[in-house]
Short mmCIF file of C-alpha atoms (C1' of nucleotides) in Angstrom, two decimals:
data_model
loop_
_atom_site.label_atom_id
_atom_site.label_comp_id
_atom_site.label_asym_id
_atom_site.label_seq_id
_atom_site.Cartn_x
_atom_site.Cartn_y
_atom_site.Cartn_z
CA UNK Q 14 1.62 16.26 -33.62
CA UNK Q 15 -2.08 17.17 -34.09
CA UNK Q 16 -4.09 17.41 -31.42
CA UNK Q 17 -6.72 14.22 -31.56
CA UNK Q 18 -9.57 14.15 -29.38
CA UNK Q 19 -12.06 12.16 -31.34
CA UNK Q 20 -14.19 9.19 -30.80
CA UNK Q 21 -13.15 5.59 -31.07
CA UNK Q 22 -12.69 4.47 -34.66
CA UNK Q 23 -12.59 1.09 -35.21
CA UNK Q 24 -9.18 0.03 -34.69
CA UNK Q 25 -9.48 1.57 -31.13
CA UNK Q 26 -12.80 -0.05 -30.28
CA UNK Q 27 -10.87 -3.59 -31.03
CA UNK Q 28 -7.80 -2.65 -28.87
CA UNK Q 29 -10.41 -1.60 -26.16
CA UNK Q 30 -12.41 -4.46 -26.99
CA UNK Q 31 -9.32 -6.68 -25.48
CA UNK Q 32 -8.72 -5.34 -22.34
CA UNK Q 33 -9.44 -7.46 -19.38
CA UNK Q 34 -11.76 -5.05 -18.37
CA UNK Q 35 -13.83 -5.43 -21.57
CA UNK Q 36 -13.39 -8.62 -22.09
CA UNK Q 37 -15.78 -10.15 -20.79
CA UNK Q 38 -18.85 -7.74 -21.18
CA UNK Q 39 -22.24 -8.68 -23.29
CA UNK Q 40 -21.92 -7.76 -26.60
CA UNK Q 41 -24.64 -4.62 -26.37
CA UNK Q 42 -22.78 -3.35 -22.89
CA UNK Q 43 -19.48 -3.39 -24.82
CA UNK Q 44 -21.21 -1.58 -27.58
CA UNK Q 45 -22.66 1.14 -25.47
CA UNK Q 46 -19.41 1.17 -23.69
CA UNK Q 47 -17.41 2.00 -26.29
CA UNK Q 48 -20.12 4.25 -27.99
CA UNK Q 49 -19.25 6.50 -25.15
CA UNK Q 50 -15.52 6.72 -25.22
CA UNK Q 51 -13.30 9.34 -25.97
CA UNK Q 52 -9.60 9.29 -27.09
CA UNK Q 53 -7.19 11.88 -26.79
CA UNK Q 54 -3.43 11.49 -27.40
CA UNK Q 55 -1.29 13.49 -24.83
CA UNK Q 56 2.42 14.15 -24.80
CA UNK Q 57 4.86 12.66 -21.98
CA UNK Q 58 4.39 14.67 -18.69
CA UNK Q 59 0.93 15.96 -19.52
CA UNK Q 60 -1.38 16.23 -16.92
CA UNK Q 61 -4.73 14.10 -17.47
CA UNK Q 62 -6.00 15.07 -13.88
CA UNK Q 63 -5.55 16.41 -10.41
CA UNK Q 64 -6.31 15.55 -7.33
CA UNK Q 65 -9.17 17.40 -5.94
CA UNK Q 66 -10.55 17.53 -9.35
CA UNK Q 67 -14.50 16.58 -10.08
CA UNK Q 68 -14.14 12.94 -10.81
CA UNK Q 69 -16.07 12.76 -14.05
CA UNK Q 70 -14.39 10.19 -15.86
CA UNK Q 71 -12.05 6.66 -15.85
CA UNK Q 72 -10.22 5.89 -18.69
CA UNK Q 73 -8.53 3.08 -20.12
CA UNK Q 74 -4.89 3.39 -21.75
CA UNK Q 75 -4.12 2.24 -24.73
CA UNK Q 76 -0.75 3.30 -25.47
CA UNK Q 77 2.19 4.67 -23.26
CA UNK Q 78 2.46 4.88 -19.45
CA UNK Q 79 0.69 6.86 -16.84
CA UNK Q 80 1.66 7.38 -13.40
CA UNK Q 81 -0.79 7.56 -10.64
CA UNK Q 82 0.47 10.10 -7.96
CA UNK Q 83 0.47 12.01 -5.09
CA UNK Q 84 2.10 15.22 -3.30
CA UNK Q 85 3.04 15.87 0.56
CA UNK Q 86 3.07 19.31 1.73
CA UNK Q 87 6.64 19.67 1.20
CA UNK Q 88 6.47 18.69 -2.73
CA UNK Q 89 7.79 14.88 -2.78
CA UNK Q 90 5.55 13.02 -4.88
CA UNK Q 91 4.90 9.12 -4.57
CA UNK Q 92 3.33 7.17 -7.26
CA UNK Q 93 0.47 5.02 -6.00
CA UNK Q 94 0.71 3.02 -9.47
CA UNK Q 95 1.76 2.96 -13.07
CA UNK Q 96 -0.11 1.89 -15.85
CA UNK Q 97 0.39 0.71 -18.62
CA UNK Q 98 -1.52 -0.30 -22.33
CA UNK Q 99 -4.71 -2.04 -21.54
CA UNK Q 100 -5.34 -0.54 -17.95
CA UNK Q 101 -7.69 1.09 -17.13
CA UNK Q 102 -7.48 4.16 -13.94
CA UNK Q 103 -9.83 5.86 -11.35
CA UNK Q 104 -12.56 3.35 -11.92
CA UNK Q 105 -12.26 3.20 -8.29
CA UNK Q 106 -14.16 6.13 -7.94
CA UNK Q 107 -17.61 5.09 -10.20
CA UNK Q 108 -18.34 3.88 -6.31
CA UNK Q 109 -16.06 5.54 -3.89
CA UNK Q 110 -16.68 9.28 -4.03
CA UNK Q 111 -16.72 12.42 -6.33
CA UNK Q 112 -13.38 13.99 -6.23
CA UNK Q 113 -10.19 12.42 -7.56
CA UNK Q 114 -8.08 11.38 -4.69
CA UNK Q 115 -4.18 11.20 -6.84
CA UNK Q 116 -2.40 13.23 -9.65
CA UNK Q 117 -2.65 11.20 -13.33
CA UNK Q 118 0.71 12.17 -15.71
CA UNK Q 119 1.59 10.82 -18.86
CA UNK Q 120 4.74 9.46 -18.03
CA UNK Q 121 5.23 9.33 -22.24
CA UNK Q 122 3.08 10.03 -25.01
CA UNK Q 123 0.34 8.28 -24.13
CA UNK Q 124 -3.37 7.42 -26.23
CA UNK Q 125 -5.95 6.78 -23.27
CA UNK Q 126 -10.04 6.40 -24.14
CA UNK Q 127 -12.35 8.70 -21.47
CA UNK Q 128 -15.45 7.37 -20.15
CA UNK Q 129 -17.68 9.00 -18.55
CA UNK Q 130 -18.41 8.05 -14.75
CA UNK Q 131 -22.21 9.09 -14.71
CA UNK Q 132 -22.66 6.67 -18.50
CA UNK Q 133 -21.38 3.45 -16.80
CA UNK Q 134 -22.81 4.05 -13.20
CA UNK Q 135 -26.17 3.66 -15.51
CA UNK Q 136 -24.74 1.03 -18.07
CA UNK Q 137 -23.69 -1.16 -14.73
CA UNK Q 138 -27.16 -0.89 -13.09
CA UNK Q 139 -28.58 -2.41 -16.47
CA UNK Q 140 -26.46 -4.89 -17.26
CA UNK Q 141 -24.76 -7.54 -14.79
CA UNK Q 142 -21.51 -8.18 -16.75
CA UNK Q 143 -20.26 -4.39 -16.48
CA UNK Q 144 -20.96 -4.66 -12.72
CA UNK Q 145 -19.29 -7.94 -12.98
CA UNK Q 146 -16.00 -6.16 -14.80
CA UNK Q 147 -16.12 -3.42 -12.51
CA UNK Q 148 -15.84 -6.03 -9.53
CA UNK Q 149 -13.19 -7.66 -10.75
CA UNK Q 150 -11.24 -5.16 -12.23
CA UNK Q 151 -11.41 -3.36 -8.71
CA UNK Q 152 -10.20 -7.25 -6.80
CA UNK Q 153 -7.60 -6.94 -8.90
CA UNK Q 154 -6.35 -3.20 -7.83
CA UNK Q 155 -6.99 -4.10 -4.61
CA UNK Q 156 -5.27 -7.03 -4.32
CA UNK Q 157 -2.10 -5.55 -6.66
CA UNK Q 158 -1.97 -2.71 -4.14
CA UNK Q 159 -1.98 -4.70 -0.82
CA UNK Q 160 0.72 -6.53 -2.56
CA UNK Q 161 2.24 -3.33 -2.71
CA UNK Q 162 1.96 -2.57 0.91
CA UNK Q 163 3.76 -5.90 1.82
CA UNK Q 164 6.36 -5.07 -0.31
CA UNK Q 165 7.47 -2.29 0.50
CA UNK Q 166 7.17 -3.21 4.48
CA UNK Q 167 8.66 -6.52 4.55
CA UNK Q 168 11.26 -6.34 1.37
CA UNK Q 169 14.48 -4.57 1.10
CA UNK Q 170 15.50 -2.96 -2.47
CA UNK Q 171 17.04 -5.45 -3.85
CA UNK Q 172 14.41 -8.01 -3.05
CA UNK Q 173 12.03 -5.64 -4.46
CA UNK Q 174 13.85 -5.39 -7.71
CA UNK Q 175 14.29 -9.26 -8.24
CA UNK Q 176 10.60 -9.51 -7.02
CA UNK Q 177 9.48 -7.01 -10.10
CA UNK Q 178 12.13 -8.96 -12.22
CA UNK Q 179 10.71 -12.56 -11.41
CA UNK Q 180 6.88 -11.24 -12.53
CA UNK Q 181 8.06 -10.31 -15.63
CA UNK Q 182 10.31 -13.33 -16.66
CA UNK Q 183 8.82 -15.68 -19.28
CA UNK Q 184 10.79 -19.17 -18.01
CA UNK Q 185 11.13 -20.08 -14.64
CA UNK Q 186 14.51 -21.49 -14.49
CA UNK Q 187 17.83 -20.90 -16.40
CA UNK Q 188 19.15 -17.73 -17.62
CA UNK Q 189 16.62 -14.93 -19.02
CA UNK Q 190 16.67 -11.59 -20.76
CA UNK Q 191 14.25 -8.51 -20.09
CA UNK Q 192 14.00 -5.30 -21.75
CA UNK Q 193 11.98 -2.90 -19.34
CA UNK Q 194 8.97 -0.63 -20.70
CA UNK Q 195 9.98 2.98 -19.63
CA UNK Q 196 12.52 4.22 -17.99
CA UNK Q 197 14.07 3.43 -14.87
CA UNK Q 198 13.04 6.25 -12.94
CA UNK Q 199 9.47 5.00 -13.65
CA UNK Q 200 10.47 1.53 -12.15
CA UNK Q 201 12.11 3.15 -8.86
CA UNK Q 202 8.63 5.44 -8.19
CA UNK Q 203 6.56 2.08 -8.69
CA UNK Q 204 8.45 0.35 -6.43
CA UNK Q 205 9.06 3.04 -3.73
CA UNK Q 206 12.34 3.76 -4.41
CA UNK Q 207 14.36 7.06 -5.42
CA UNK Q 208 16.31 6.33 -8.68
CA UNK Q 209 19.89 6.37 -7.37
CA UNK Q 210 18.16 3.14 -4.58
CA UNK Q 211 17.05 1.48 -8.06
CA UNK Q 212 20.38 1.95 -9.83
CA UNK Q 213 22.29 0.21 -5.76
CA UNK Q 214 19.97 -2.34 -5.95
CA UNK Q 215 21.03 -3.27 -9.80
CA UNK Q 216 24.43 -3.14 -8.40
CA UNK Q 217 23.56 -5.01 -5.76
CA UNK Q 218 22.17 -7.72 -7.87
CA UNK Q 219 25.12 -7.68 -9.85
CA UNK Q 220 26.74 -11.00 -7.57
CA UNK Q 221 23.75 -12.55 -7.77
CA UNK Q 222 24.02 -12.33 -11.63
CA UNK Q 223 22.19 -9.89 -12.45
CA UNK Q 224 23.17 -7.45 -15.91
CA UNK Q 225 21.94 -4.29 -16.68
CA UNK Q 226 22.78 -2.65 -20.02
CA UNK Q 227 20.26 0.51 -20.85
CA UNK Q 228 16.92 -0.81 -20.84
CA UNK Q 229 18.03 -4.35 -20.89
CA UNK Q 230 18.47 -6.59 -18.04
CA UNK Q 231 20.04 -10.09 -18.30
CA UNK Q 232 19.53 -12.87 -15.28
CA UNK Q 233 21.95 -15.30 -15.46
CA UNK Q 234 19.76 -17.54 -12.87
CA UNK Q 235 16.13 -17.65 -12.35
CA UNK Q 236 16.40 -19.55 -9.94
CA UNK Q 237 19.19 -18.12 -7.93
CA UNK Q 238 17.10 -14.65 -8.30
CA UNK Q 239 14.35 -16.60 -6.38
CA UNK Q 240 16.79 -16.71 -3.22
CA UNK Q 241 17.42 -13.29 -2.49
CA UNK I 2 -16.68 -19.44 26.99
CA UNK I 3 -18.49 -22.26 24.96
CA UNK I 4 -17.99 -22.35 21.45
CA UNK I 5 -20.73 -20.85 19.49
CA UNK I 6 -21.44 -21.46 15.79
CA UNK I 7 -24.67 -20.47 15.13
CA UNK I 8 -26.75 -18.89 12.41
CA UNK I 9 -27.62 -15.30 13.11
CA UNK I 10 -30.16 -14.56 15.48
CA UNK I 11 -32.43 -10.89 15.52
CA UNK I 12 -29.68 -9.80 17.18
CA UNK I 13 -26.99 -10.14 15.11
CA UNK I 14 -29.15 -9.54 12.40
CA UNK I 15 -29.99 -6.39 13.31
CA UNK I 16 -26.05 -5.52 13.89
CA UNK I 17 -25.12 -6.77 10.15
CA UNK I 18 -28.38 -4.98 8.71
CA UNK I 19 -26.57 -1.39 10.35
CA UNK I 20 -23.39 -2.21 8.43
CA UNK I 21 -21.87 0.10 6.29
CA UNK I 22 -21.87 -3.10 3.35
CA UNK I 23 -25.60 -3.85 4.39
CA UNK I 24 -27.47 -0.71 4.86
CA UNK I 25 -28.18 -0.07 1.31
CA UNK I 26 -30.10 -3.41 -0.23
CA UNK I 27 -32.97 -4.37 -1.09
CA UNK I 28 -35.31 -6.41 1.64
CA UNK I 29 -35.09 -9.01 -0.20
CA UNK I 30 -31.20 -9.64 -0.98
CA UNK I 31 -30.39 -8.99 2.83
CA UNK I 32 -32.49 -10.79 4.12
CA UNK I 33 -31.22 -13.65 2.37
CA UNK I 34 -27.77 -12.56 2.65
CA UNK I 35 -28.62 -12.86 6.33
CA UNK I 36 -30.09 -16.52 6.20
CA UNK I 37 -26.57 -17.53 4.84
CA UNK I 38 -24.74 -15.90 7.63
CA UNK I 39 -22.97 -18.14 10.18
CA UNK I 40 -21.78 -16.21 13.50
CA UNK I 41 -18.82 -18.04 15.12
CA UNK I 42 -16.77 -16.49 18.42
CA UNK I 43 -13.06 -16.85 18.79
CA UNK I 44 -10.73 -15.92 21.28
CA UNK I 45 -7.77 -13.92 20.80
CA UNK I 46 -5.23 -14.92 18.46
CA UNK I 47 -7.04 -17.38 17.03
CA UNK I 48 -6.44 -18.12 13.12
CA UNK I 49 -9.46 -17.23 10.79
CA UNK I 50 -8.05 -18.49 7.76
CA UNK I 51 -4.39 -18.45 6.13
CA UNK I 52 -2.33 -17.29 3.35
CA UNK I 53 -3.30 -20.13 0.00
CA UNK I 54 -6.51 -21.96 1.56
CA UNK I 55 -9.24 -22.25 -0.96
CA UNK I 56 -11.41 -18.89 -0.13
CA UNK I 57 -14.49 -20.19 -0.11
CA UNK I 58 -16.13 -17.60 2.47
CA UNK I 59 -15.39 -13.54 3.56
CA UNK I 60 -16.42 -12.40 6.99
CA UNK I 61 -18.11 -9.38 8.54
CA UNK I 62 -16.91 -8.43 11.80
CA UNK I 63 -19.74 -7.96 14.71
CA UNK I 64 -17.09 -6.96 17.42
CA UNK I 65 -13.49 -7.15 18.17
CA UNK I 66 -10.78 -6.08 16.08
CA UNK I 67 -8.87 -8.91 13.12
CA UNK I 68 -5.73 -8.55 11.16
CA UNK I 69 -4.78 -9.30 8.13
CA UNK I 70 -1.51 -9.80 7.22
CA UNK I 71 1.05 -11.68 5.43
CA UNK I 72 4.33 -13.31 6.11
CA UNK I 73 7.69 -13.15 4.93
CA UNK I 74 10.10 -16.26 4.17
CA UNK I 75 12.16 -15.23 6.81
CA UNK I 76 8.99 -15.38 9.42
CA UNK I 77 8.73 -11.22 10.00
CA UNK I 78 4.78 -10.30 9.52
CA UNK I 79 3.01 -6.78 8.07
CA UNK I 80 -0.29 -6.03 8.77
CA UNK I 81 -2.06 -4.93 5.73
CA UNK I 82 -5.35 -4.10 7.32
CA UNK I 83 -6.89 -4.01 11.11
CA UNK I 84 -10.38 -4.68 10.67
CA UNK I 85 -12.99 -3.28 13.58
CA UNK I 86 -16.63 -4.07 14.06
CA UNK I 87 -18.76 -3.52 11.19
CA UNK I 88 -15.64 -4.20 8.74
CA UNK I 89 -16.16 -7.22 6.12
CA UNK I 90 -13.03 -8.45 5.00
CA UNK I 91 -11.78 -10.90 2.26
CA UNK I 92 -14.56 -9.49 0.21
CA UNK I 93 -11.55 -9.07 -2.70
CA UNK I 94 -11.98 -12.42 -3.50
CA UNK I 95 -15.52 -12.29 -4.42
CA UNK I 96 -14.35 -12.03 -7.67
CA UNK I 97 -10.66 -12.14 -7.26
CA UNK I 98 -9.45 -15.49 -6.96
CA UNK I 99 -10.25 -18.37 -5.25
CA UNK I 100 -7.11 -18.71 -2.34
CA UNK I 101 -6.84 -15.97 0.91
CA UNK I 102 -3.61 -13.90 -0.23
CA UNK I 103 -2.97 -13.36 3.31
CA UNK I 104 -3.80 -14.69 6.96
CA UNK I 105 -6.12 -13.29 9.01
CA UNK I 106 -5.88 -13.68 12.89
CA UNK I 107 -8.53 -12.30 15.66
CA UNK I 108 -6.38 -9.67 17.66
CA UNK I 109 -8.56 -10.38 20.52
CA UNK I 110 -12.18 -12.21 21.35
CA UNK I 111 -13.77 -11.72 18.29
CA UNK I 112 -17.82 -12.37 16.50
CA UNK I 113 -17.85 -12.68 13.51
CA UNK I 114 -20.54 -13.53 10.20
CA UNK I 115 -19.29 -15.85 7.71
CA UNK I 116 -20.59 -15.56 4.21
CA UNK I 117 -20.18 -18.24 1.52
CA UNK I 118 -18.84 -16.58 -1.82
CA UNK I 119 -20.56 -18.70 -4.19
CA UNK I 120 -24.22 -17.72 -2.50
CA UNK I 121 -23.03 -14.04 -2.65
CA UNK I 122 -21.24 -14.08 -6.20
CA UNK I 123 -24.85 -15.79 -6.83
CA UNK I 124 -27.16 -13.03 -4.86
CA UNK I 125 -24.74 -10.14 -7.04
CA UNK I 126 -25.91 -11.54 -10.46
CA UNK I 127 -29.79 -11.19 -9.28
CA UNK I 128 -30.12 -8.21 -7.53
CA UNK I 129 -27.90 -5.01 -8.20
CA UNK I 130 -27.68 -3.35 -4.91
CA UNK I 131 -25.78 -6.65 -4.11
CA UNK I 132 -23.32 -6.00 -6.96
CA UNK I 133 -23.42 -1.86 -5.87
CA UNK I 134 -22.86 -2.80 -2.42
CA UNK I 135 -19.89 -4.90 -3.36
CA UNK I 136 -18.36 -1.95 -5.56
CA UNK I 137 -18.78 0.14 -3.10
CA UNK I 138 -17.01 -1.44 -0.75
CA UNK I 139 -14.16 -2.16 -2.58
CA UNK I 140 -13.56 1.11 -3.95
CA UNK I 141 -13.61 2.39 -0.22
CA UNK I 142 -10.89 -0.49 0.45
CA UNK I 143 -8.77 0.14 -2.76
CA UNK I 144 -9.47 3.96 -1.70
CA UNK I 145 -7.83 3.40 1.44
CA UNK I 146 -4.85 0.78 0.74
CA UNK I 147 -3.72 3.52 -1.46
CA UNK I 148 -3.83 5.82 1.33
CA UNK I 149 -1.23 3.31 2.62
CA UNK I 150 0.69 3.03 0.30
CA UNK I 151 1.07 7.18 0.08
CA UNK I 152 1.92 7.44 4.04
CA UNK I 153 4.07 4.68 3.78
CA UNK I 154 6.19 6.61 0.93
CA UNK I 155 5.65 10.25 1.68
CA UNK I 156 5.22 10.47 6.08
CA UNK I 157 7.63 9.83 8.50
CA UNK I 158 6.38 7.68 11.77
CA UNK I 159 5.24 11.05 14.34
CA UNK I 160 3.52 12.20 10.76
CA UNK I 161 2.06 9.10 10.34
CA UNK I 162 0.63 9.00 14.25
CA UNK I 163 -0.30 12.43 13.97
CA UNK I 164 -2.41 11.87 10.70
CA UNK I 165 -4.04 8.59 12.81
CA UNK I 166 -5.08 11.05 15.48
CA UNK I 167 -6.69 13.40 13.56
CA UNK I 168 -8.74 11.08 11.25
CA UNK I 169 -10.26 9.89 14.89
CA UNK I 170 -10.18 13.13 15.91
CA UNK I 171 -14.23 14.23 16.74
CA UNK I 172 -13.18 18.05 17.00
CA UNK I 173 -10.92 20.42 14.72
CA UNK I 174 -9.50 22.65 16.61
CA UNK I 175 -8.73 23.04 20.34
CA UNK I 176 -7.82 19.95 22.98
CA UNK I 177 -9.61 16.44 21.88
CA UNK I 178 -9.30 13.16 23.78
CA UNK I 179 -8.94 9.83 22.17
CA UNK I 180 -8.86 6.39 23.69
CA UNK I 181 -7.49 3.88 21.57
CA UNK I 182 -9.68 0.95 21.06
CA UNK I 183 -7.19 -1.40 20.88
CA UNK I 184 -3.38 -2.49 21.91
CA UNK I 185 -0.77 -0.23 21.22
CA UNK I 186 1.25 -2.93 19.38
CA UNK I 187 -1.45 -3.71 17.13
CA UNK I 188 -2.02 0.15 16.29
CA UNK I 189 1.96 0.21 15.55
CA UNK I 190 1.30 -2.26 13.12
CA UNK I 191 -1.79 -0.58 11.38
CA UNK I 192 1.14 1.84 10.67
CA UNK I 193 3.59 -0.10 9.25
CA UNK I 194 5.66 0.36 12.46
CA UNK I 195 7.51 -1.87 15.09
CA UNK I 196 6.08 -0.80 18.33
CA UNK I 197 9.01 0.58 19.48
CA UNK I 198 9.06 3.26 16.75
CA UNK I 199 5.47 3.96 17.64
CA UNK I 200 6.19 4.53 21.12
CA UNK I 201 9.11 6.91 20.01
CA UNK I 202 6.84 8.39 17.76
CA UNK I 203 4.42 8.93 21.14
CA UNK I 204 6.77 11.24 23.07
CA UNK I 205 8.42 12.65 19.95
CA UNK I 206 5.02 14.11 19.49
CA UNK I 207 4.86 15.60 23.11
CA UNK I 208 6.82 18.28 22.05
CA UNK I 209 3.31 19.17 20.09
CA UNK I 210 1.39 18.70 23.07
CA UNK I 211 0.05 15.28 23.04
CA UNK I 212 -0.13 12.72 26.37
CA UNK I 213 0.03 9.54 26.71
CA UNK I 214 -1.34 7.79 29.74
CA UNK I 215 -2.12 3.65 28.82
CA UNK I 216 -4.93 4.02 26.03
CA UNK I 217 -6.11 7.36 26.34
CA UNK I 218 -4.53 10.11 23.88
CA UNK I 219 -4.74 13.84 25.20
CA UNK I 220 -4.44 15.91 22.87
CA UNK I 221 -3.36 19.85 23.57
CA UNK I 222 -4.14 21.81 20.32
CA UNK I 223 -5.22 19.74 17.35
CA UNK I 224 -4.37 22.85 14.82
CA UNK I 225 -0.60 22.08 15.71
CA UNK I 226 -1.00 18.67 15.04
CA UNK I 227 -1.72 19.58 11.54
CA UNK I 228 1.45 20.91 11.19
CA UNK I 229 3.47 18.05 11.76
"C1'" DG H 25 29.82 7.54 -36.92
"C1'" DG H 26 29.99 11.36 -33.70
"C1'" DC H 27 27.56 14.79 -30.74
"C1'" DC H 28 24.63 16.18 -27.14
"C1'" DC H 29 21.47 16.18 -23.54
"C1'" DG H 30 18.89 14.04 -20.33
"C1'" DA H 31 18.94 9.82 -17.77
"C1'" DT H 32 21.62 7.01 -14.82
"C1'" DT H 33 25.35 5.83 -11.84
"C1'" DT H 34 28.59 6.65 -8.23
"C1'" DG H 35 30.24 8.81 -3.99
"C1'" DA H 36 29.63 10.97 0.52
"C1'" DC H 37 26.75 11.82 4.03
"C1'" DG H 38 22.72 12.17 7.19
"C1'" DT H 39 18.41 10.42 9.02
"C1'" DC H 40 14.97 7.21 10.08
"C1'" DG H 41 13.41 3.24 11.82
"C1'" DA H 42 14.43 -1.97 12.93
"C1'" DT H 43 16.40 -4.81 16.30
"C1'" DC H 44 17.94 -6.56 20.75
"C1'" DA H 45 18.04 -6.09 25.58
"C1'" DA H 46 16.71 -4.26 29.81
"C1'" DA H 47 13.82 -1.38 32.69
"C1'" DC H 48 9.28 0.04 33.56
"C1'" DC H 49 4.30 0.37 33.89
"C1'" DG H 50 -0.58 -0.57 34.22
"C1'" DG H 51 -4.45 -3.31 34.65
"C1'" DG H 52 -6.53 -7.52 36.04
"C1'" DC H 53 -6.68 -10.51 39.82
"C1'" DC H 54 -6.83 -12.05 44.40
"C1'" DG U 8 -4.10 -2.48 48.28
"C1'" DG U 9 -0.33 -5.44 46.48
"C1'" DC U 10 1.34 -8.89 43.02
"C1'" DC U 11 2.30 -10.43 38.48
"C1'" DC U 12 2.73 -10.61 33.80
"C1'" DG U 13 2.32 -9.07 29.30
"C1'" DG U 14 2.60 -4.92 27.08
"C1'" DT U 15 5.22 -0.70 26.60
"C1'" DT U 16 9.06 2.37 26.97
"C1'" DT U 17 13.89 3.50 26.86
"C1'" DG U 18 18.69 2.93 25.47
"C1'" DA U 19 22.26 1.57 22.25
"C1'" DT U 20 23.49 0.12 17.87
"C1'" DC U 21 23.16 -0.81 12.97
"C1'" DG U 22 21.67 -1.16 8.34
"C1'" DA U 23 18.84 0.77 4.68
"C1'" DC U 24 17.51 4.39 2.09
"C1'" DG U 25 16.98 9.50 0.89
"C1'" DT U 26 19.47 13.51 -0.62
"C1'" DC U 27 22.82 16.37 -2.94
"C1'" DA U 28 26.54 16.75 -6.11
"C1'" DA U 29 29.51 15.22 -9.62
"C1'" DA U 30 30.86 11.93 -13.10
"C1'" DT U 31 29.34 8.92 -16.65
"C1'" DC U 32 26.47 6.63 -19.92
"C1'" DG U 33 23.33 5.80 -23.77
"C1'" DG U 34 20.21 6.66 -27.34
"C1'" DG U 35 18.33 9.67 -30.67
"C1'" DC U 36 19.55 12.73 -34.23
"C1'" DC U 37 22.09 14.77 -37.80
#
DNA sequence: GGCCCGATTTGACGTCGATCAAACCGGGCC
DNA sequence: GGCCCGGTTTGATCGACGTCAAATCGGGCC
């Protein structure tokens, strides 16, 4: 694969366009937005930055999965969050400080759109609806992330698991089928969990009618899943 | 004590003005920022506002320490954030949904400012250092929730204590001495710990040279703390 | 359709921290 | 200074999850 690092055509600027974050912007703000961006495709396990790095830009994904990390002394690593198409990362530090505080890996091949930090900072003190975005999109990570912090103190594995299940099923009662966007290894590091806890908790899950088949999980009972 | 529920006098004023939220707008937004405020005492254990009530206001903390926290079905709670004096909290909802996600509870006497969202959300779309202070603010929350998150995953509980220690820590090397401003239970909580395991944590970490006597923290050599 | 390699599962084990109960302490009060 | 009570510590036990190693699976590729 050729190396792209190019600015957004106009394909890209519609996919961008869409993104929660974008959404809602003025028409000129999302046009000096995107005027700005840069995309670069990366292959899976790529580094896009480190920790300790010069916080220059955010970006937005558009395609694949990234995993938001970090690294104790002794080398374990534990993802802060994964995201996914139409996220966008480290916006958190347009306001909150010059260095970037986690690892960013392309957990696949991923397509992500840079911005730069300095642009925006300038684009937000002209015009209320970035500020606006920027607000909301950083309630949101907030809240997700205290969320996250409950979870992990006050649920076991398998309640995790049904938890992340029960987001992500369409219906709310009755049986249901979900195919899962990466791998599972991804899903244990979101939710806290070393791979072989993931794969027990599946197991687990099993009597509560719960079956997993590759990247495909069926639920035999919404409802029942709600319980556990 | 009679119940006061006043708006802010010069005093108070003065206090909120100093505030890490506050310190950087315009005249003119805090000072109408401050006419909004309404300064209420509680005593400990009182209930500020639960988990699914209409969020119609966030808070700013003059003294005392509050708690936010959620609940599980089965009636177990985990702190997801102590706030001290000079915290705001709830602040996420500004533009992040209109119900508290969690409960908040005074963890002793407590004054706090009470801000109505809909004046604020109004005061952000006039004057920019309202929305900057706001961004700001958030960032440093989301900032530190990830924090969280990461010593939840990666540190074990005397890691955990240790790292608390040396973030309050005035000195970097040689003996410090800390006194903790508030109950021992409520700091095991901060950690994601029962208090039990913080107390275990306590004299697992004499070993390094640290004391305990009621509140105050002696510390013998703050390097070796590092190493834990 | 079969092969192959990396991802996942399973098994065995150790450690950490939650829980319950009981002893202890310290700080506010008289 | 002594008393009391809520907060803290200690002890014993247990369940949950991490780790390492080995077996197995599944999905992409030819």
């Amino acid at each position: 694969m050729l190396d792209r690092n190019h600015r957004a055509n106009q394909r890209e600027r519609g996919q961008l366009a869409k993104t929660a974050f974008m959404r809602a912007l003025s028409p000129n703000a999302l046009a000096r937005l995107l005027d700005g961006a840069h995309i670069t495709s990366l292959p899976a396990r790529a580094t896009i930055f480190r920790e300790g790095e010069p916080a220059l830009a955010f970006y937005a994904l558009l395609s694949g999965y990234v995993r938001l990390y970090r690294v104790s002394r002794d080398g374990r690593q534990a993802d802060i969050r994964i995201c996914g198409p139409g996220d966008i990362f480290a916006e958190c530090l347009i306001y909150g400080g010059d260095t970037y505080r986690f690892h960013a890996q392309a957990a696949e091949n991923v397509s992500l759109a840079r911005f730069d930090m300095q642009d925006v900072r300038e684009l937000a003190e002209q015009d209320p609806t970035v500020s606006k975005a920027i607000m909301a999109t950083l309630s949101d990570h907030l809240l997700s992330t205290m969320d996250c912090v409950v979870n992990d103190r006050l649920h076991t594995a398998p309640q995790r698991v049904a938890d992340y299940l029960l987001t992500r099923c369409p219906s709310d009662n009755g049986p249901a089928s979900i195919r899962l966007p990466y791998q599972k290894s991804l899903l244990a590091g979101m939710l806290g969990l070393a791979p072989e806890a993931l794969s027990r908790a599946f197991s687990s899950l099993r009597r509560t009618g719960v079956t997993v088949r590759g990247r495909v999980i069926q639920i035999g009972d919404v409802e029942a899943l709600k319980e556990i």
